Amino acid sequence: MNKRGNQIISILSFGKSYKMWLFTCILFSLLDVAVNILIPYAGKKIVDIISIENGNEEFLTSVWFMVTLLLMGTINIFFRKLSISRFTEYTIRNLRNNLTSHIQKLPFNSFKKHHSGDLASRSNTDIDLITTLLTQISDFIYEPLIFICAVIYGLILNWKLLLVTVIVLGLATVLNNFATKPISKFSSKLQKEFGRANSLIQDTVKGNYIVKSFNLKKVLQNNYQSSQTSLYNLEMQIVKRRLFTLTITTFLLTFPLVVINLYGGSLTFAGEMTIGEFTAFIAIIAYLGHPVIRLITLVSNMKAANGAAERINEILNYKIEETSKDKYITNKETDIAVAFENVSFSYDDKTTVLTDINFKLPKNKTVALVGVSGGGKSTILNLVCGFYNITNGKIKVFGNEINKIDLKTLRAQISMVTQDTHIYPTTVAKNIGYGKKNSTREEIINAAKISNAHEFIVNLSDGYDTILTESGSNLSGGQKQRITIARAILKDAPILLLDEPTSALDNNSEKLIDEALKKFTKNKSVLVVAHRFSTIKNADEILLLNNGQIAERGNHDELIESDTLYRKLYLKQYKESENNNLFEGMSYNA
Amino acid sequence: MLNRRNRNIYNPLGFMEKNFLPYIIGIIGENAIQAFCVNIVLAVLMKDIFNAAVEFNRSLLIRAVIIALSSLMIALALKPIFTYMYSKAAKKTMKKIRLKAYNHMTELPVSYFEREHSGDTMSRLTNDIKVIEDIYNVQIKRICFILFLGVGSTALMFIYEWKLALFAVIVEILSVFISVRIAKRMRKISDRVQIKKSKTNEKFLDVVVGFKTTKIFQIEDEIVDDYKEQSDNLTKQIKKRDNLNALINAAGLFFYSAKSTGILILGIYMIMKNSADIGTLVAIFNLQNNMGVLFNLGDILGKLQNSMAGVGRVANLLDEKTESHKFDDLVKKTPNDSMIKLKDVVFSYDDKKVLDNLSITAKKGESIALVGKSGCGKSTIAKLLLGFYELKDGDIFIDNKSVYNYSLEELRNKLAYVPQNPYLFDGTIKDNIRYGHLNSTDEEIISSAKMANAHDFIMEQENGYDTLIGEEGAKLSGGQKQRIAIARAINKGSSILLLDEATSALDSEAEEKIQQTIDRLMKSNTVLIIAHRLATIKNVDKIYVIDDGKVVECGSHEQLMLNESLYSKLYKTQCS
């Protein structure tokens, strides 16, 4: 089998333990083929009784035969549907769970390759496509078989009539396809025209201030009118075209049935087949046409599912983050919390993001990273967490070289607060409690108090048991941030990474958060990214990053005295910035 | 019919007016032909063929051929005519509705757009109108077809052999009775599956969106376990749904078999007793399938009911009051020579007073700025100048004439407006600037862009002025969009420029560029700036500080900075 086929097979392996359900389904499908082909036969027997004198006894036998078949058919369909459903449900559940837990285990850089919307669509749309195929999987056996059986039975009944039927039906189907094709050419034009009309609507609604203040009403009305006129003309063209098609279709759908009936009637008339045989033949016509249409659908579903499986397998084939390395060793080095030694980094091996970075963050000190956006500040924080592999150099956390140790044990040493720290859609208490395994309610409340969150939490409808909505939309940005800070407080890791935690907030929340951070960052080694100079003035060392390199370093007083880039940036911001005063005297390691 | 029962339900056929007659003739004609000449005639044909075959009756066979061919001819010849009639009538009506709704929407006041979500209005004009088209082209058509086919077939069955017909009707009713009950349960379970599905999705998004956080706090296992729990719950519900689904399939087949075999067995028995003929049996066997469609009518009517909601939403839009403006023939002139003058203006949204006896003046060529906390009413003043809202009291004079002496169009021609969030239209950059003045030449457009400090970055775009704006075209920054909006306003060539500054932060370079532009414009125009950042307005002639809907301070930057003014306080907080 080719590579594309393998995609589905590897997905099917998730259903290995449920293959009995699949076999059950196949068994009932085979039975169904038998029943469905015997029903016309039983019908023939019953009908032919009318030409037999005194056929009462035979009539009764035939009737019982028919009733038995119909009951069997009912039972068949029930178990066919049930068993394939079971197989599909369990297989899909396994697939879903495995996919999710695999994604969770991926290293950050392979995860980053995909947009979150893309991952979500793989877990929804793609899994749905596979589900559809799985529920139809037994049809790949059923449909061809019933078709073959129908052909054989048709040959037995009357080969001439079968030949005529196949020719007329086949011809009609081919011609029908041919007739309906030209329409699709128009539909793209139509879509375009609809798009134009819709963007006019959007312009008018969203730009209503402009439309009014620039007196554009008349112009837009004329544009819309002309768009509607061409839409109307296009649609009428399609209507005319479709009239022609519809007439042909009506003919092609009706004429074959008329021909088959008349020819069959005349064959019966001529005594070449009995009336019962003719009836049976009419009953199997459906089995001659339907499987063909059905198989076309199945093949296209198969293709779609294959594409879906390919996309899912792409994810499943990514290697998970390695966990088998050495454990983190405490007290290996006590004075230096984080050390970068000649670190270079590139996301794609082409453009370097960081070049030759060297710095040390001593225990319980603060190092600030400043510079224009895109300078690589946040990347440094991500590297400390082991989210990416560095190209060159060494990063050490309390003496442990991070690419040689188990990342889970490394991360136990680190807390991080960013602008977009995640809020989980569960209770407030659980959100904070994620900071420390098995934390008690007291510990959680304590952490919330330190982060200035307790007060607003108790005012929520269910206090600490309030369920937060997805991405915390029932909280303000500042409240969310204070919950994430409480979580970090509870974790109480010796290293704290801050990535502009207050940049998207209003003044009041900024104040509260700065207060909270001030309390909490005592006795922590802090690496902070910030663009407000007031935030970083009091750091022990400031690193100014430019184009991925440390361009300037020193404390605020040193840097501001000489003619540095830092000084330029500082003075510029001093002139322009708003609300600078709120940060006066701010320090994380006061 | 629906109209009488509930006044809030609009009759979708009411939009048709003179297209109604061709529509109704067309739709009835088409479906009657389809039902009788294509579907039902097949049963008639088979009756004759089977009887001919059994009785060896050649003339019956010939009659069958004649009936079949002649009705096929009728169908092929007449159906297209009827289809064309109703399609054309429906399309014409749709065009009319679309134009009417769109034109009406352009006439609606700003208050409407501020009250309603833009997505909602757009959806009324697109999706809901599409629903009306669906009613015309799909739902009514389907109802007609069902009625002709169902009623015609049932009637013919009773004519051919009432006993068999009665049997079929009874089984059909029984089957519908049961399937309706199962369907109800099915709907409930399907809803539950949907809920569980979205819960599972939410948990999945948690994994994806919270990836970094989860790793840092090492809660991978908890998060995945949460997901699995939801996923298992989902599977449980799906199992219930699938069980029911299997049952529905089995029940459906059972009743179908019971009906058809019942007819077959009863029919054969009657033939044996010589009280029926084989042709009749075959015909009824065929017709009983058609009869079933009658029971879909409930479904279709339910869908029609849903569609009525869409019709209602379109009708509501058409019922919205259009923009109005009190026009006064009696010309009121201002005593002095001012370009903009607000005199004792009072304004409130609903009951909330926004402006309270506010007076502001800008002489010709002067530049003024309005400052104050957010919500103090600054932006409202721009909207009043443009006639977006009606004053409660007081008067506004533009170029020495009361706003009531202008028509809305004349008034708006006097002012060039740059709103807070500059909306750019679908189209090229050039198109957007041209909207300022529709007859402007390319040279005028370029000179406006230069004036707005936009020319340089426009030339850097792939196609310069012809670059498309939007997802596929230029991805413009907030500052760049603003400068295009300013160029558009400059291109309008009005004597007054009204600039509502963007509240969102621009990067310092963009801010500098816009600052330069404003300084340049102040030299030649009367400019009113609604300022959010005080650093940008130091050079204006006069600054009005507004608090609580009133002017509390007024003067130049230097004057206001001299004493302990509110302005100097605001300035210090922002610019220290």
mmCIF file with all atom_site columns, N, CA, C and O in Angstrom, chain A residues 86 89-90 96-97 106 124 203-204 209 212-213 215 221 408 422 424-425 491 577-578, chain B residues 102 106 108 114 201 206 214-216 218 227 231 239 242-243 409 412 423 426 492 574:
data_model
loop_
_atom_site.group_PDB
_atom_site.id
_atom_site.type_symbol
_atom_site.label_atom_id
_atom_site.label_alt_id
_atom_site.label_comp_id
_atom_site.label_asym_id
_atom_site.label_entity_id
_atom_site.label_seq_id
_atom_site.pdbx_PDB_ins_code
_atom_site.Cartn_x
_atom_site.Cartn_y
_atom_site.Cartn_z
_atom_site.occupancy
_atom_site.B_iso_or_equiv
_atom_site.pdbx_formal_charge
_atom_site.auth_seq_id
_atom_site.auth_comp_id
_atom_site.auth_asym_id
_atom_site.auth_atom_id
_atom_site.pdbx_PDB_model_num
ATOM 1   N N  . ARG A 1 86  ? -19.587 1.580  18.211 1.00 0.00 ? 86  ARG A N  1
ATOM 2   C CA . ARG A 1 86  ? -18.697 1.283  19.341 1.00 0.00 ? 86  ARG A CA 1
ATOM 3   C C  . ARG A 1 86  ? -17.240 1.378  18.902 1.00 0.00 ? 86  ARG A C  1
ATOM 4   O O  . ARG A 1 86  ? -16.412 2.010  19.529 1.00 0.00 ? 86  ARG A O  1
ATOM 5   N N  . GLU A 1 89  ? -16.311 5.061  18.298 1.00 0.00 ? 89  GLU A N  1
ATOM 6   C CA . GLU A 1 89  ? -16.232 5.848  19.535 1.00 0.00 ? 89  GLU A CA 1
ATOM 7   C C  . GLU A 1 89  ? -14.928 5.596  20.280 1.00 0.00 ? 89  GLU A C  1
ATOM 8   O O  . GLU A 1 89  ? -14.228 6.530  20.655 1.00 0.00 ? 89  GLU A O  1
ATOM 9   N N  . TYR A 1 90  ? -14.625 4.316  20.484 1.00 0.00 ? 90  TYR A N  1
ATOM 10  C CA . TYR A 1 90  ? -13.447 4.002  21.290 1.00 0.00 ? 90  TYR A CA 1
ATOM 11  C C  . TYR A 1 90  ? -12.158 4.378  20.565 1.00 0.00 ? 90  TYR A C  1
ATOM 12  O O  . TYR A 1 90  ? -11.221 4.893  21.169 1.00 0.00 ? 90  TYR A O  1
ATOM 13  N N  . ARG A 1 96  ? -7.999  10.876 20.214 1.00 0.00 ? 96  ARG A N  1
ATOM 14  C CA . ARG A 1 96  ? -8.123  12.217 20.777 1.00 0.00 ? 96  ARG A CA 1
ATOM 15  C C  . ARG A 1 96  ? -7.235  12.375 22.009 1.00 0.00 ? 96  ARG A C  1
ATOM 16  O O  . ARG A 1 96  ? -6.463  13.316 22.123 1.00 0.00 ? 96  ARG A O  1
ATOM 17  N N  . ASN A 1 97  ? -7.347  11.398 22.910 1.00 0.00 ? 97  ASN A N  1
ATOM 18  C CA . ASN A 1 97  ? -6.571  11.488 24.139 1.00 0.00 ? 97  ASN A CA 1
ATOM 19  C C  . ASN A 1 97  ? -5.075  11.413 23.878 1.00 0.00 ? 97  ASN A C  1
ATOM 20  O O  . ASN A 1 97  ? -4.300  12.153 24.471 1.00 0.00 ? 97  ASN A O  1
ATOM 21  N N  . LEU A 1 106 ? 5.153   17.821 23.844 1.00 0.00 ? 106 LEU A N  1
ATOM 22  C CA . LEU A 1 106 ? 6.084   18.278 22.808 1.00 0.00 ? 106 LEU A CA 1
ATOM 23  C C  . LEU A 1 106 ? 7.043   19.322 23.358 1.00 0.00 ? 106 LEU A C  1
ATOM 24  O O  . LEU A 1 106 ? 6.701   20.076 24.258 1.00 0.00 ? 106 LEU A O  1
ATOM 25  N N  . ASN A 1 124 ? -10.342 19.049 15.911 1.00 0.00 ? 124 ASN A N  1
ATOM 26  C CA . ASN A 1 124 ? -11.789 19.030 15.641 1.00 0.00 ? 124 ASN A CA 1
ATOM 27  C C  . ASN A 1 124 ? -12.113 18.517 14.261 1.00 0.00 ? 124 ASN A C  1
ATOM 28  O O  . ASN A 1 124 ? -12.570 17.408 14.085 1.00 0.00 ? 124 ASN A O  1
ATOM 29  N N  . ASP A 1 203 ? -17.988 48.022 4.695  1.00 0.00 ? 203 ASP A N  1
ATOM 30  C CA . ASP A 1 203 ? -17.478 49.400 4.672  1.00 0.00 ? 203 ASP A CA 1
ATOM 31  C C  . ASP A 1 203 ? -18.510 50.372 5.212  1.00 0.00 ? 203 ASP A C  1
ATOM 32  O O  . ASP A 1 203 ? -18.189 51.310 5.932  1.00 0.00 ? 203 ASP A O  1
ATOM 33  N N  . THR A 1 204 ? -19.742 50.170 4.838  1.00 0.00 ? 204 THR A N  1
ATOM 34  C CA . THR A 1 204 ? -20.779 51.113 5.233  1.00 0.00 ? 204 THR A CA 1
ATOM 35  C C  . THR A 1 204 ? -21.090 51.006 6.718  1.00 0.00 ? 204 THR A C  1
ATOM 36  O O  . THR A 1 204 ? -21.324 52.013 7.380  1.00 0.00 ? 204 THR A O  1
ATOM 37  N N  . TYR A 1 209 ? -19.001 56.490 10.304 1.00 0.00 ? 209 TYR A N  1
ATOM 38  C CA . TYR A 1 209 ? -18.585 57.877 10.579 1.00 0.00 ? 209 TYR A CA 1
ATOM 39  C C  . TYR A 1 209 ? -18.045 58.522 9.309  1.00 0.00 ? 209 TYR A C  1
ATOM 40  O O  . TYR A 1 209 ? -18.333 59.680 8.993  1.00 0.00 ? 209 TYR A O  1
ATOM 41  N N  . LYS A 1 212 ? -20.669 59.169 6.561  1.00 0.00 ? 212 LYS A N  1
ATOM 42  C CA . LYS A 1 212 ? -21.494 60.349 6.832  1.00 0.00 ? 212 LYS A CA 1
ATOM 43  C C  . LYS A 1 212 ? -20.678 61.624 6.709  1.00 0.00 ? 212 LYS A C  1
ATOM 44  O O  . LYS A 1 212 ? -21.076 62.570 6.032  1.00 0.00 ? 212 LYS A O  1
ATOM 45  N N  . SER A 1 213 ? -19.516 61.658 7.369  1.00 0.00 ? 213 SER A N  1
ATOM 46  C CA . SER A 1 213 ? -18.805 62.935 7.399  1.00 0.00 ? 213 SER A CA 1
ATOM 47  C C  . SER A 1 213 ? -18.209 63.291 6.049  1.00 0.00 ? 213 SER A C  1
ATOM 48  O O  . SER A 1 213 ? -17.952 64.453 5.780  1.00 0.00 ? 213 SER A O  1
ATOM 49  N N  . ASN A 1 215 ? -19.861 62.518 3.247  1.00 0.00 ? 215 ASN A N  1
ATOM 50  C CA . ASN A 1 215 ? -20.999 62.505 2.312  1.00 0.00 ? 215 ASN A CA 1
ATOM 51  C C  . ASN A 1 215 ? -20.848 61.461 1.217  1.00 0.00 ? 215 ASN A C  1
ATOM 52  O O  . ASN A 1 215 ? -21.005 61.747 0.037  1.00 0.00 ? 215 ASN A O  1
ATOM 53  N N  . GLN A 1 221 ? -24.221 54.025 -2.420 1.00 0.00 ? 221 GLN A N  1
ATOM 54  C CA . GLN A 1 221 ? -25.503 53.478 -2.884 1.00 0.00 ? 221 GLN A CA 1
ATOM 55  C C  . GLN A 1 221 ? -25.408 53.112 -4.363 1.00 0.00 ? 221 GLN A C  1
ATOM 56  O O  . GLN A 1 221 ? -25.902 52.067 -4.792 1.00 0.00 ? 221 GLN A O  1
ATOM 57  N N  . LYS A 1 408 ? 11.884  19.011 33.496 1.00 0.00 ? 408 LYS A N  1
ATOM 58  C CA . LYS A 1 408 ? 10.851  19.136 34.523 1.00 0.00 ? 408 LYS A CA 1
ATOM 59  C C  . LYS A 1 408 ? 11.474  19.538 35.857 1.00 0.00 ? 408 LYS A C  1
ATOM 60  O O  . LYS A 1 408 ? 10.960  20.388 36.573 1.00 0.00 ? 408 LYS A O  1
ATOM 61  N N  . HIS A 1 422 ? -1.290  32.091 31.311 1.00 0.00 ? 422 HIS A N  1
ATOM 62  C CA . HIS A 1 422 ? -2.597  31.492 31.029 1.00 0.00 ? 422 HIS A CA 1
ATOM 63  C C  . HIS A 1 422 ? -3.461  31.361 32.273 1.00 0.00 ? 422 HIS A C  1
ATOM 64  O O  . HIS A 1 422 ? -2.982  31.044 33.349 1.00 0.00 ? 422 HIS A O  1
ATOM 65  N N  . TYR A 1 424 ? -6.625  29.111 33.516 1.00 0.00 ? 424 TYR A N  1
ATOM 66  C CA . TYR A 1 424 ? -7.314  27.892 33.122 1.00 0.00 ? 424 TYR A CA 1
ATOM 67  C C  . TYR A 1 424 ? -8.802  28.011 33.436 1.00 0.00 ? 424 TYR A C  1
ATOM 68  O O  . TYR A 1 424 ? -9.169  28.613 34.448 1.00 0.00 ? 424 TYR A O  1
ATOM 69  N N  . PRO A 1 425 ? -9.657  27.449 32.589 1.00 0.00 ? 425 PRO A N  1
ATOM 70  C CA . PRO A 1 425 ? -11.093 27.572 32.835 1.00 0.00 ? 425 PRO A CA 1
ATOM 71  C C  . PRO A 1 425 ? -11.558 26.659 33.971 1.00 0.00 ? 425 PRO A C  1
ATOM 72  O O  . PRO A 1 425 ? -12.243 25.684 33.746 1.00 0.00 ? 425 PRO A O  1
ATOM 73  N N  . LYS A 1 491 ? 4.216   28.920 44.150 1.00 0.00 ? 491 LYS A N  1
ATOM 74  C CA . LYS A 1 491 ? 5.260   28.014 43.671 1.00 0.00 ? 491 LYS A CA 1
ATOM 75  C C  . LYS A 1 491 ? 6.576   28.263 44.428 1.00 0.00 ? 491 LYS A C  1
ATOM 76  O O  . LYS A 1 491 ? 7.329   27.339 44.692 1.00 0.00 ? 491 LYS A O  1
ATOM 77  N N  . SER A 1 577 ? 7.042   59.818 27.825 1.00 0.00 ? 577 SER A N  1
ATOM 78  C CA . SER A 1 577 ? 6.195   58.813 28.458 1.00 0.00 ? 577 SER A CA 1
ATOM 79  C C  . SER A 1 577 ? 5.129   59.426 29.338 1.00 0.00 ? 577 SER A C  1
ATOM 80  O O  . SER A 1 577 ? 5.256   60.525 29.852 1.00 0.00 ? 577 SER A O  1
ATOM 81  N N  . GLU A 1 578 ? 4.064   58.686 29.475 1.00 0.00 ? 578 GLU A N  1
ATOM 82  C CA . GLU A 1 578 ? 2.995   59.113 30.347 1.00 0.00 ? 578 GLU A CA 1
ATOM 83  C C  . GLU A 1 578 ? 3.107   58.297 31.619 1.00 0.00 ? 578 GLU A C  1
ATOM 84  O O  . GLU A 1 578 ? 3.613   57.207 31.619 1.00 0.00 ? 578 GLU A O  1
ATOM 85  N N  . TYR B 2 102 ? -30.015 47.990 1.997  1.00 0.00 ? 102 TYR B N  1
ATOM 86  C CA . TYR B 2 102 ? -28.731 48.686 2.000  1.00 0.00 ? 102 TYR B CA 1
ATOM 87  C C  . TYR B 2 102 ? -28.933 50.193 2.034  1.00 0.00 ? 102 TYR B C  1
ATOM 88  O O  . TYR B 2 102 ? -28.330 50.902 2.849  1.00 0.00 ? 102 TYR B O  1
ATOM 89  N N  . THR B 2 106 ? -27.780 52.967 4.939  1.00 0.00 ? 106 THR B N  1
ATOM 90  C CA . THR B 2 106 ? -26.923 54.148 4.793  1.00 0.00 ? 106 THR B CA 1
ATOM 91  C C  . THR B 2 106 ? -27.595 55.406 5.332  1.00 0.00 ? 106 THR B C  1
ATOM 92  O O  . THR B 2 106 ? -26.933 56.392 5.606  1.00 0.00 ? 106 THR B O  1
ATOM 93  N N  . LEU B 2 108 ? -29.345 55.452 8.125  1.00 0.00 ? 108 LEU B N  1
ATOM 94  C CA . LEU B 2 108 ? -29.562 55.363 9.566  1.00 0.00 ? 108 LEU B CA 1
ATOM 95  C C  . LEU B 2 108 ? -28.625 56.306 10.316 1.00 0.00 ? 108 LEU B C  1
ATOM 96  O O  . LEU B 2 108 ? -27.526 56.589 9.870  1.00 0.00 ? 108 LEU B O  1
ATOM 97  N N  . GLU B 2 114 ? -23.900 53.065 16.847 1.00 0.00 ? 114 GLU B N  1
ATOM 98  C CA . GLU B 2 114 ? -23.238 52.991 18.145 1.00 0.00 ? 114 GLU B CA 1
ATOM 99  C C  . GLU B 2 114 ? -23.962 52.056 19.091 1.00 0.00 ? 114 GLU B C  1
ATOM 100 O O  . GLU B 2 114 ? -23.394 51.535 20.027 1.00 0.00 ? 114 GLU B O  1
ATOM 101 N N  . ASN B 2 201 ? -13.325 20.630 23.826 1.00 0.00 ? 201 ASN B N  1
ATOM 102 C CA . ASN B 2 201 ? -12.553 21.596 23.051 1.00 0.00 ? 201 ASN B CA 1
ATOM 103 C C  . ASN B 2 201 ? -11.898 22.635 23.922 1.00 0.00 ? 201 ASN B C  1
ATOM 104 O O  . ASN B 2 201 ? -10.771 23.051 23.698 1.00 0.00 ? 201 ASN B O  1
ATOM 105 N N  . ASP B 2 206 ? -6.940  24.720 26.306 1.00 0.00 ? 206 ASP B N  1
ATOM 106 C CA . ASP B 2 206 ? -6.146  24.907 27.505 1.00 0.00 ? 206 ASP B CA 1
ATOM 107 C C  . ASP B 2 206 ? -4.744  24.363 27.320 1.00 0.00 ? 206 ASP B C  1
ATOM 108 O O  . ASP B 2 206 ? -3.770  24.989 27.703 1.00 0.00 ? 206 ASP B O  1
ATOM 109 N N  . THR B 2 214 ? 1.731   25.857 31.543 1.00 0.00 ? 214 THR B N  1
ATOM 110 C CA . THR B 2 214 ? 1.639   24.494 32.034 1.00 0.00 ? 214 THR B CA 1
ATOM 111 C C  . THR B 2 214 ? 3.023   23.890 32.253 1.00 0.00 ? 214 THR B C  1
ATOM 112 O O  . THR B 2 214 ? 3.277   23.210 33.235 1.00 0.00 ? 214 THR B O  1
ATOM 113 N N  . LYS B 2 215 ? 3.924   24.148 31.314 1.00 0.00 ? 215 LYS B N  1
ATOM 114 C CA . LYS B 2 215 ? 5.272   23.586 31.437 1.00 0.00 ? 215 LYS B CA 1
ATOM 115 C C  . LYS B 2 215 ? 6.016   24.189 32.624 1.00 0.00 ? 215 LYS B C  1
ATOM 116 O O  . LYS B 2 215 ? 6.681   23.483 33.364 1.00 0.00 ? 215 LYS B O  1
ATOM 117 N N  . ILE B 2 216 ? 5.922   25.507 32.757 1.00 0.00 ? 216 ILE B N  1
ATOM 118 C CA . ILE B 2 216 ? 6.630   26.167 33.836 1.00 0.00 ? 216 ILE B CA 1
ATOM 119 C C  . ILE B 2 216 ? 6.154   25.657 35.190 1.00 0.00 ? 216 ILE B C  1
ATOM 120 O O  . ILE B 2 216 ? 6.937   25.445 36.108 1.00 0.00 ? 216 ILE B O  1
ATOM 121 N N  . GLN B 2 218 ? 4.752   22.813 35.696 1.00 0.00 ? 218 GLN B N  1
ATOM 122 C CA . GLN B 2 218 ? 4.836   21.348 35.658 1.00 0.00 ? 218 GLN B CA 1
ATOM 123 C C  . GLN B 2 218 ? 3.516   20.672 35.969 1.00 0.00 ? 218 GLN B C  1
ATOM 124 O O  . GLN B 2 218 ? 3.459   19.745 36.773 1.00 0.00 ? 218 GLN B O  1
ATOM 125 N N  . TYR B 2 227 ? -8.342  16.896 30.550 1.00 0.00 ? 227 TYR B N  1
ATOM 126 C CA . TYR B 2 227 ? -8.813  16.713 29.179 1.00 0.00 ? 227 TYR B CA 1
ATOM 127 C C  . TYR B 2 227 ? -9.425  15.331 29.014 1.00 0.00 ? 227 TYR B C  1
ATOM 128 O O  . TYR B 2 227 ? -10.517 15.185 28.478 1.00 0.00 ? 227 TYR B O  1
ATOM 129 N N  . SER B 2 231 ? -13.030 14.163 27.756 1.00 0.00 ? 231 SER B N  1
ATOM 130 C CA . SER B 2 231 ? -13.079 13.346 26.550 1.00 0.00 ? 231 SER B CA 1
ATOM 131 C C  . SER B 2 231 ? -13.861 12.053 26.814 1.00 0.00 ? 231 SER B C  1
ATOM 132 O O  . SER B 2 231 ? -14.652 11.612 25.980 1.00 0.00 ? 231 SER B O  1
ATOM 133 N N  . LYS B 2 239 ? -21.899 7.525  22.947 1.00 0.00 ? 239 LYS B N  1
ATOM 134 C CA . LYS B 2 239 ? -22.392 6.152  22.978 1.00 0.00 ? 239 LYS B CA 1
ATOM 135 C C  . LYS B 2 239 ? -23.913 6.123  23.079 1.00 0.00 ? 239 LYS B C  1
ATOM 136 O O  . LYS B 2 239 ? -24.584 5.396  22.360 1.00 0.00 ? 239 LYS B O  1
ATOM 137 N N  . ASP B 2 242 ? -25.357 7.087  19.802 1.00 0.00 ? 242 ASP B N  1
ATOM 138 C CA . ASP B 2 242 ? -25.232 6.058  18.778 1.00 0.00 ? 242 ASP B CA 1
ATOM 139 C C  . ASP B 2 242 ? -26.177 4.889  19.023 1.00 0.00 ? 242 ASP B C  1
ATOM 140 O O  . ASP B 2 242 ? -26.688 4.299  18.079 1.00 0.00 ? 242 ASP B O  1
ATOM 141 N N  . ASN B 2 243 ? -26.393 4.557  20.306 1.00 0.00 ? 243 ASN B N  1
ATOM 142 C CA . ASN B 2 243 ? -27.374 3.517  20.615 1.00 0.00 ? 243 ASN B CA 1
ATOM 143 C C  . ASN B 2 243 ? -28.731 3.882  20.055 1.00 0.00 ? 243 ASN B C  1
ATOM 144 O O  . ASN B 2 243 ? -29.406 3.089  19.410 1.00 0.00 ? 243 ASN B O  1
ATOM 145 N N  . GLU B 2 409 ? -25.774 67.465 4.393  1.00 0.00 ? 409 GLU B N  1
ATOM 146 C CA . GLU B 2 409 ? -24.721 67.315 3.396  1.00 0.00 ? 409 GLU B CA 1
ATOM 147 C C  . GLU B 2 409 ? -23.822 68.552 3.356  1.00 0.00 ? 409 GLU B C  1
ATOM 148 O O  . GLU B 2 409 ? -22.595 68.444 3.355  1.00 0.00 ? 409 GLU B O  1
ATOM 149 N N  . ARG B 2 412 ? -21.611 68.760 6.476  1.00 0.00 ? 412 ARG B N  1
ATOM 150 C CA . ARG B 2 412 ? -20.494 67.818 6.494  1.00 0.00 ? 412 ARG B CA 1
ATOM 151 C C  . ARG B 2 412 ? -19.429 68.163 5.452  1.00 0.00 ? 412 ARG B C  1
ATOM 152 O O  . ARG B 2 412 ? -18.274 67.766 5.596  1.00 0.00 ? 412 ARG B O  1
ATOM 153 N N  . TYR B 2 423 ? -11.250 54.231 10.020 1.00 0.00 ? 423 TYR B N  1
ATOM 154 C CA . TYR B 2 423 ? -11.637 53.074 9.211  1.00 0.00 ? 423 TYR B CA 1
ATOM 155 C C  . TYR B 2 423 ? -11.194 53.293 7.774  1.00 0.00 ? 423 TYR B C  1
ATOM 156 O O  . TYR B 2 423 ? -11.442 54.348 7.192  1.00 0.00 ? 423 TYR B O  1
ATOM 157 N N  . ASP B 2 426 ? -12.318 48.947 1.944  1.00 0.00 ? 426 ASP B N  1
ATOM 158 C CA . ASP B 2 426 ? -11.801 47.910 1.089  1.00 0.00 ? 426 ASP B CA 1
ATOM 159 C C  . ASP B 2 426 ? -11.392 48.565 -0.232 1.00 0.00 ? 426 ASP B C  1
ATOM 160 O O  . ASP B 2 426 ? -12.152 49.305 -0.820 1.00 0.00 ? 426 ASP B O  1
ATOM 161 N N  . LYS B 2 492 ? -10.036 66.328 1.171  1.00 0.00 ? 492 LYS B N  1
ATOM 162 C CA . LYS B 2 492 ? -11.403 66.832 1.104  1.00 0.00 ? 492 LYS B CA 1
ATOM 163 C C  . LYS B 2 492 ? -11.398 68.339 0.868  1.00 0.00 ? 492 LYS B C  1
ATOM 164 O O  . LYS B 2 492 ? -12.324 68.882 0.276  1.00 0.00 ? 492 LYS B O  1
ATOM 165 N N  . GLN B 2 574 ? 1.237   63.378 32.896 1.00 0.00 ? 574 GLN B N  1
ATOM 166 C CA . GLN B 2 574 ? 1.493   62.696 31.628 1.00 0.00 ? 574 GLN B CA 1
ATOM 167 C C  . GLN B 2 574 ? 2.903   62.887 31.126 1.00 0.00 ? 574 GLN B C  1
ATOM 168 O O  . GLN B 2 574 ? 3.473   61.991 30.539 1.00 0.00 ? 574 GLN B O  1
#
